[in-house]
mmCIF file of C-alpha atoms in Angstrom:
data_model
loop_
_atom_site.group_PDB
_atom_site.id
_atom_site.type_symbol
_atom_site.label_atom_id
_atom_site.label_comp_id
_atom_site.label_asym_id
_atom_site.label_seq_id
_atom_site.Cartn_x
_atom_site.Cartn_y
_atom_site.Cartn_z
ATOM 1 C CA MET A 1 0.000 0.000 0.000
ATOM 2 C CA MET A 2 1.203 3.523 -0.798
ATOM 3 C CA ASP A 3 0.686 4.914 2.726
ATOM 4 C CA ASP A 4 3.641 2.844 3.938
ATOM 5 C CA GLU A 5 5.937 4.589 1.432
ATOM 6 C CA ILE A 6 4.850 8.130 2.242
ATOM 7 C CA LYS A 7 6.772 9.740 5.092
ATOM 8 C CA SER A 8 5.540 12.624 7.131
ATOM 9 C CA ALA A 9 7.433 15.895 7.085
ATOM 10 C CA PHE A 10 8.383 15.207 10.710
ATOM 11 C CA GLU A 11 9.901 11.825 9.822
ATOM 12 C CA ILE A 12 11.882 13.357 6.949
ATOM 13 C CA ALA A 13 13.142 16.166 9.203
ATOM 14 C CA MET A 14 14.161 13.683 11.902
ATOM 15 C CA GLU A 15 16.101 11.605 9.343
ATOM 16 C CA LYS A 16 17.928 14.719 8.144
ATOM 17 C CA ILE A 17 18.809 15.663 11.729
ATOM 18 C CA ALA A 18 20.117 12.148 12.332
ATOM 19 C CA ASP A 19 22.265 12.440 9.190
ATOM 20 C CA ILE A 20 23.798 15.688 10.431
ATOM 21 C CA GLY A 21 25.135 14.045 13.552
ATOM 22 C CA GLU A 22 26.615 15.646 16.634
ATOM 23 C CA PRO A 23 28.385 18.983 16.222
ATOM 24 C CA THR A 24 32.156 18.846 16.339
ATOM 25 C CA GLU A 25 34.118 20.500 19.133
ATOM 26 C CA GLU A 26 35.227 23.158 16.656
ATOM 27 C CA GLU A 27 31.597 23.931 15.707
ATOM 28 C CA ARG A 28 30.677 24.222 19.371
ATOM 29 C CA ARG A 29 33.533 26.644 20.013
ATOM 30 C CA GLN A 30 32.570 28.674 16.954
ATOM 31 C CA TRP A 31 28.911 28.882 18.059
ATOM 32 C CA LYS A 32 29.968 30.052 21.513
ATOM 33 C CA TYR A 33 32.887 32.396 20.809
ATOM 34 C CA VAL A 34 31.997 34.129 17.514
ATOM 35 C CA PRO A 35 29.015 35.861 19.226
ATOM 36 C CA GLU A 36 31.294 36.802 22.137
ATOM 37 C CA GLY A 37 33.643 38.459 19.642
ATOM 38 C CA GLU A 38 30.698 40.298 18.121
ATOM 39 C CA GLN A 39 29.702 41.579 21.571
ATOM 40 C CA LEU A 40 33.276 42.605 22.312
ATOM 41 C CA ALA A 41 33.460 44.637 19.074
ATOM 42 C CA ALA A 42 30.114 46.301 19.781
ATOM 43 C CA ARG A 43 31.295 47.221 23.278
ATOM 44 C CA TYR A 44 34.573 48.604 21.868
ATOM 45 C CA LEU A 45 32.700 50.745 19.351
ATOM 46 C CA LYS A 46 30.425 52.152 22.074
ATOM 47 C CA GLU A 47 32.604 52.318 25.187
ATOM 48 C CA ASP A 48 36.207 52.061 24.011
ATOM 49 C CA CYS A 49 37.373 49.032 25.998
ATOM 50 C CA ASN A 50 40.922 47.644 25.760
ATOM 51 C CA LEU A 51 40.761 45.040 22.970
ATOM 52 C CA VAL A 52 44.190 43.545 23.635
ATOM 53 C CA ALA A 53 43.399 43.003 27.332
ATOM 54 C CA GLU A 54 39.943 41.601 26.519
ATOM 55 C CA LEU A 55 41.311 39.177 23.915
ATOM 56 C CA SER A 56 44.087 37.994 26.224
ATOM 57 C CA GLN A 57 41.431 36.641 28.601
ATOM 58 C CA TYR A 58 40.510 33.965 26.046
ATOM 59 C CA PRO A 59 42.515 30.753 25.707
ATOM 60 C CA GLU A 60 44.594 30.525 22.529
ATOM 61 C CA ASN A 61 42.426 27.730 21.057
ATOM 62 C CA VAL A 62 39.266 29.912 21.015
ATOM 63 C CA ARG A 63 40.756 33.355 20.357
ATOM 64 C CA LYS A 64 40.454 32.975 16.563
ATOM 65 C CA TYR A 65 36.665 32.641 16.913
ATOM 66 C CA VAL A 66 36.443 35.751 19.082
ATOM 67 C CA VAL A 67 38.575 37.623 16.532
ATOM 68 C CA LYS A 68 36.353 36.407 13.697
ATOM 69 C CA GLY A 69 33.207 37.663 15.436
ATOM 70 C CA ALA A 70 34.808 41.002 16.277
ATOM 71 C CA SER A 71 36.253 41.322 12.774
ATOM 72 C CA ASP A 72 32.819 40.840 11.190
ATOM 73 C CA ILE A 73 31.279 43.564 13.372
ATOM 74 C CA PHE A 74 34.135 46.010 12.765
ATOM 75 C CA ALA A 75 33.972 45.485 8.999
ATOM 76 C CA ARG A 76 30.182 45.830 8.999
ATOM 77 C CA ASN A 77 30.517 49.215 10.727
ATOM 78 C CA ILE A 78 32.774 50.733 8.053
ATOM 79 C CA LEU A 79 30.384 52.866 6.005
ATOM 80 C CA LEU A 80 30.592 55.680 3.485
ATOM 81 C CA PRO A 81 31.585 58.735 5.542
ATOM 82 C CA THR A 82 28.501 60.865 4.923
ATOM 83 C CA ASN A 83 28.693 62.678 8.277
ATOM 84 C CA GLU A 84 30.997 63.174 11.268
ATOM 85 C CA ARG A 85 29.440 60.326 13.231
ATOM 86 C CA ALA A 86 30.111 57.872 10.376
ATOM 87 C CA LYS A 87 33.702 59.134 10.112
ATOM 88 C CA LYS A 88 34.244 58.618 13.839
ATOM 89 C CA THR A 89 32.756 55.099 13.718
ATOM 90 C CA ASN A 90 34.908 54.264 10.684
ATOM 91 C CA ARG A 91 38.089 55.348 12.486
ATOM 92 C CA LYS A 92 37.165 53.315 15.541
ATOM 93 C CA ALA A 93 36.217 50.198 13.532
ATOM 94 C CA MET A 94 39.419 50.438 11.512
ATOM 95 C CA ASP A 95 41.501 50.868 14.694
ATOM 96 C CA GLY A 96 39.766 47.820 16.140
ATOM 97 C CA LEU A 97 40.511 45.730 13.059
ATOM 98 C CA LYS A 98 44.145 46.781 13.030
ATOM 99 C CA THR A 99 44.439 45.846 16.710
ATOM 100 C CA ILE A 100 42.972 42.334 16.395
ATOM 101 C CA LYS A 101 44.456 41.253 13.057
ATOM 102 C CA ASN A 102 47.881 39.620 12.855
ATOM 103 C CA ASP A 103 48.659 40.710 9.283
ATOM 104 C CA LYS A 104 48.994 44.460 9.993
ATOM 105 C CA GLY A 105 50.505 45.114 6.542
ATOM 106 C CA GLY A 106 47.636 43.391 4.745
ATOM 107 C CA VAL A 107 45.099 45.328 6.810
ATOM 108 C CA GLU A 108 46.863 48.643 6.166
ATOM 109 C CA ASN A 109 46.951 47.872 2.434
ATOM 110 C CA VAL A 110 43.159 47.471 2.365
ATOM 111 C CA PHE A 111 42.719 50.539 4.605
ATOM 112 C CA SER A 112 44.754 52.562 2.119
ATOM 113 C CA ARG A 113 42.338 51.571 -0.664
ATOM 114 C CA ILE A 114 39.352 52.342 1.580
ATOM 115 C CA ARG A 115 40.739 55.798 2.395
ATOM 116 C CA HIS A 116 41.257 56.449 -1.313
ATOM 117 C CA LEU A 117 37.653 55.393 -1.975
ATOM 118 C CA PHE A 118 36.406 57.691 0.808
ATOM 119 C CA ASN A 119 38.425 60.633 -0.575
ATOM 120 C CA HIS A 120 37.065 60.015 -4.058
ATOM 121 C CA HIS A 121 33.530 59.811 -2.654
ATOM 122 C CA ALA A 122 34.005 63.088 -0.793
ATOM 123 C CA GLU A 123 35.540 64.988 -3.692
ATOM 124 C CA GLN A 124 34.455 63.697 -7.119
ATOM 125 C CA GLY A 125 31.405 61.979 -5.680
ATOM 126 C CA GLU A 126 30.191 65.192 -4.101
ATOM 127 C CA GLN A 127 30.620 67.013 -7.406
ATOM 128 C CA GLN A 128 28.674 64.246 -9.210
ATOM 129 C CA ARG A 129 25.888 64.430 -6.625
ATOM 130 C CA LYS A 130 25.617 68.229 -6.979
ATOM 131 C CA GLN A 131 25.460 67.993 -10.769
ATOM 132 C CA ALA A 132 22.888 65.204 -10.648
ATOM 133 C CA TYR A 133 20.818 67.165 -8.124
ATOM 134 C CA GLN A 134 20.797 70.312 -10.259
ATOM 135 C CA GLN A 135 19.935 68.311 -13.374
ATOM 136 C CA LEU A 136 17.081 66.518 -11.629
ATOM 137 C CA LYS A 137 15.797 69.807 -10.216
ATOM 138 C CA ALA A 138 15.810 71.423 -13.676
ATOM 139 C CA GLU A 139 13.967 68.432 -15.172
ATOM 140 C CA PHE A 140 11.345 68.551 -12.419
ATOM 141 C CA GLU A 141 10.866 72.304 -12.788
ATOM 142 C CA ALA A 142 10.337 71.880 -16.537
ATOM 143 C CA ARG A 143 7.818 69.046 -15.982
ATOM 144 C CA VAL A 144 5.901 70.984 -13.325
ATOM 145 C CA GLN A 145 5.852 74.099 -15.505
ATOM 146 C CA GLN A 146 4.608 72.080 -18.480
ATOM 147 C CA ALA A 147 1.909 70.354 -16.402
ATOM 148 C CA ALA A 148 0.756 73.691 -14.990
ATOM 149 C CA GLN A 149 0.642 75.199 -18.463
ATOM 150 C CA GLN A 150 -1.414 72.279 -19.804
ATOM 151 C CA GLN A 151 -3.875 72.446 -16.924
ATOM 152 C CA LEU A 152 -4.255 76.209 -16.759
ATOM 153 C CA GLY A 153 -3.660 76.996 -20.415
ATOM 154 C CA THR A 154 -1.210 79.795 -19.650
ATOM 155 C CA LEU A 155 2.140 80.058 -17.953
ATOM 156 C CA ILE A 156 1.709 80.765 -14.306
ATOM 157 C CA GLY A 157 3.986 83.353 -12.836
ATOM 158 C CA ALA A 158 4.432 81.710 -9.437
ATOM 159 C CA ARG A 159 7.450 79.437 -9.095
ATOM 160 C CA ILE A 160 6.934 76.086 -7.483
ATOM 161 C CA ASP A 161 9.641 74.838 -5.118
ATOM 162 C CA VAL A 162 10.082 71.377 -6.657
ATOM 163 C CA GLU A 163 12.636 70.394 -4.003
ATOM 164 C CA ARG A 164 9.795 70.137 -1.493
ATOM 165 C CA LEU A 165 7.698 67.820 -3.664
ATOM 166 C CA PRO A 166 7.604 64.221 -2.383
ATOM 167 C CA GLN A 167 8.049 62.944 -5.957
ATOM 168 C CA PHE A 168 11.240 64.987 -6.293
ATOM 169 C CA GLN A 169 12.541 63.699 -2.957
ATOM 170 C CA GLN A 170 11.796 60.099 -3.941
ATOM 171 C CA GLU A 171 13.495 60.514 -7.298
ATOM 172 C CA TRP A 172 16.508 62.203 -5.692
ATOM 173 C CA HIS A 173 16.898 59.381 -3.157
ATOM 174 C CA LYS A 174 16.834 56.886 -6.015
ATOM 175 C CA VAL A 175 19.460 58.831 -8.009
ATOM 176 C CA HIS A 176 21.578 59.309 -4.859
ATOM 177 C CA ARG A 177 21.488 55.564 -4.141
ATOM 178 C CA GLN A 178 22.522 54.821 -7.733
ATOM 179 C CA LEU A 179 25.458 57.221 -7.479
ATOM 180 C CA ASP A 180 26.585 55.691 -4.170
ATOM 181 C CA SER A 181 26.050 52.096 -5.328
ATOM 182 C CA GLN A 182 29.389 51.996 -7.167
ATOM 183 C CA TYR A 183 31.171 53.117 -4.001
ATOM 184 C CA LEU A 184 29.218 50.679 -1.826
ATOM 185 C CA LYS A 185 30.012 47.749 -4.118
ATOM 186 C CA LEU A 186 33.736 48.479 -3.919
ATOM 187 C CA LEU A 187 33.568 49.090 -0.169
ATOM 188 C CA ASP A 188 31.825 45.715 0.312
ATOM 189 C CA GLU A 189 34.644 44.007 -1.594
ATOM 190 C CA TYR A 190 37.230 45.694 0.633
ATOM 191 C CA LYS A 191 35.308 44.708 3.770
ATOM 192 C CA GLN A 192 35.186 41.073 2.606
ATOM 193 C CA GLU A 193 38.923 41.216 2.056
ATOM 194 C CA LEU A 194 39.426 42.619 5.577
ATOM 195 C CA THR A 195 37.466 39.803 7.228
ATOM 196 C CA SER A 196 39.509 37.188 5.354
ATOM 197 C CA ILE A 197 42.869 38.612 6.516
ATOM 198 C CA ALA A 198 44.419 36.716 9.425
#
């Protein structure tokens, strides 16, 4: 009969769990100490604790997991420096990474590329954003003027502040995201590289 051949979802799940087996000692250490490293990095970013002293409290055989967790959090907190707060967080996250990584030269090499990216974003990127903003504003003003002329039949003398229109704001956010996307893509690659450095 076919009912004997059909397994319940529970039975299938239980078989898969049985196939997985017991976690290894390494997996257990990773599950325990990577989150501790994440918490350590978060505390460092907020309170400025002594990373070297904190890391030295962990036995050598688990320290790499703590470093991995901390490294992930530090890298995740490196963002495009759009304001002073982001710049301060970037400096702190980069200091934290440099402190916990063994390959200081490799880390500094990636930091150099990140700083170059940030400078480019601040200088040429800012110029691109201003140009794009002015172009979008001119296009919106022309569209609003044309729509007003079609509805009213004559040119209206009053100027409409298109920058306050929700449609303009939405469109600007979209254009701004597109302009920053090239920087973000490169920054993500650098951050991946940082987390893979020993």
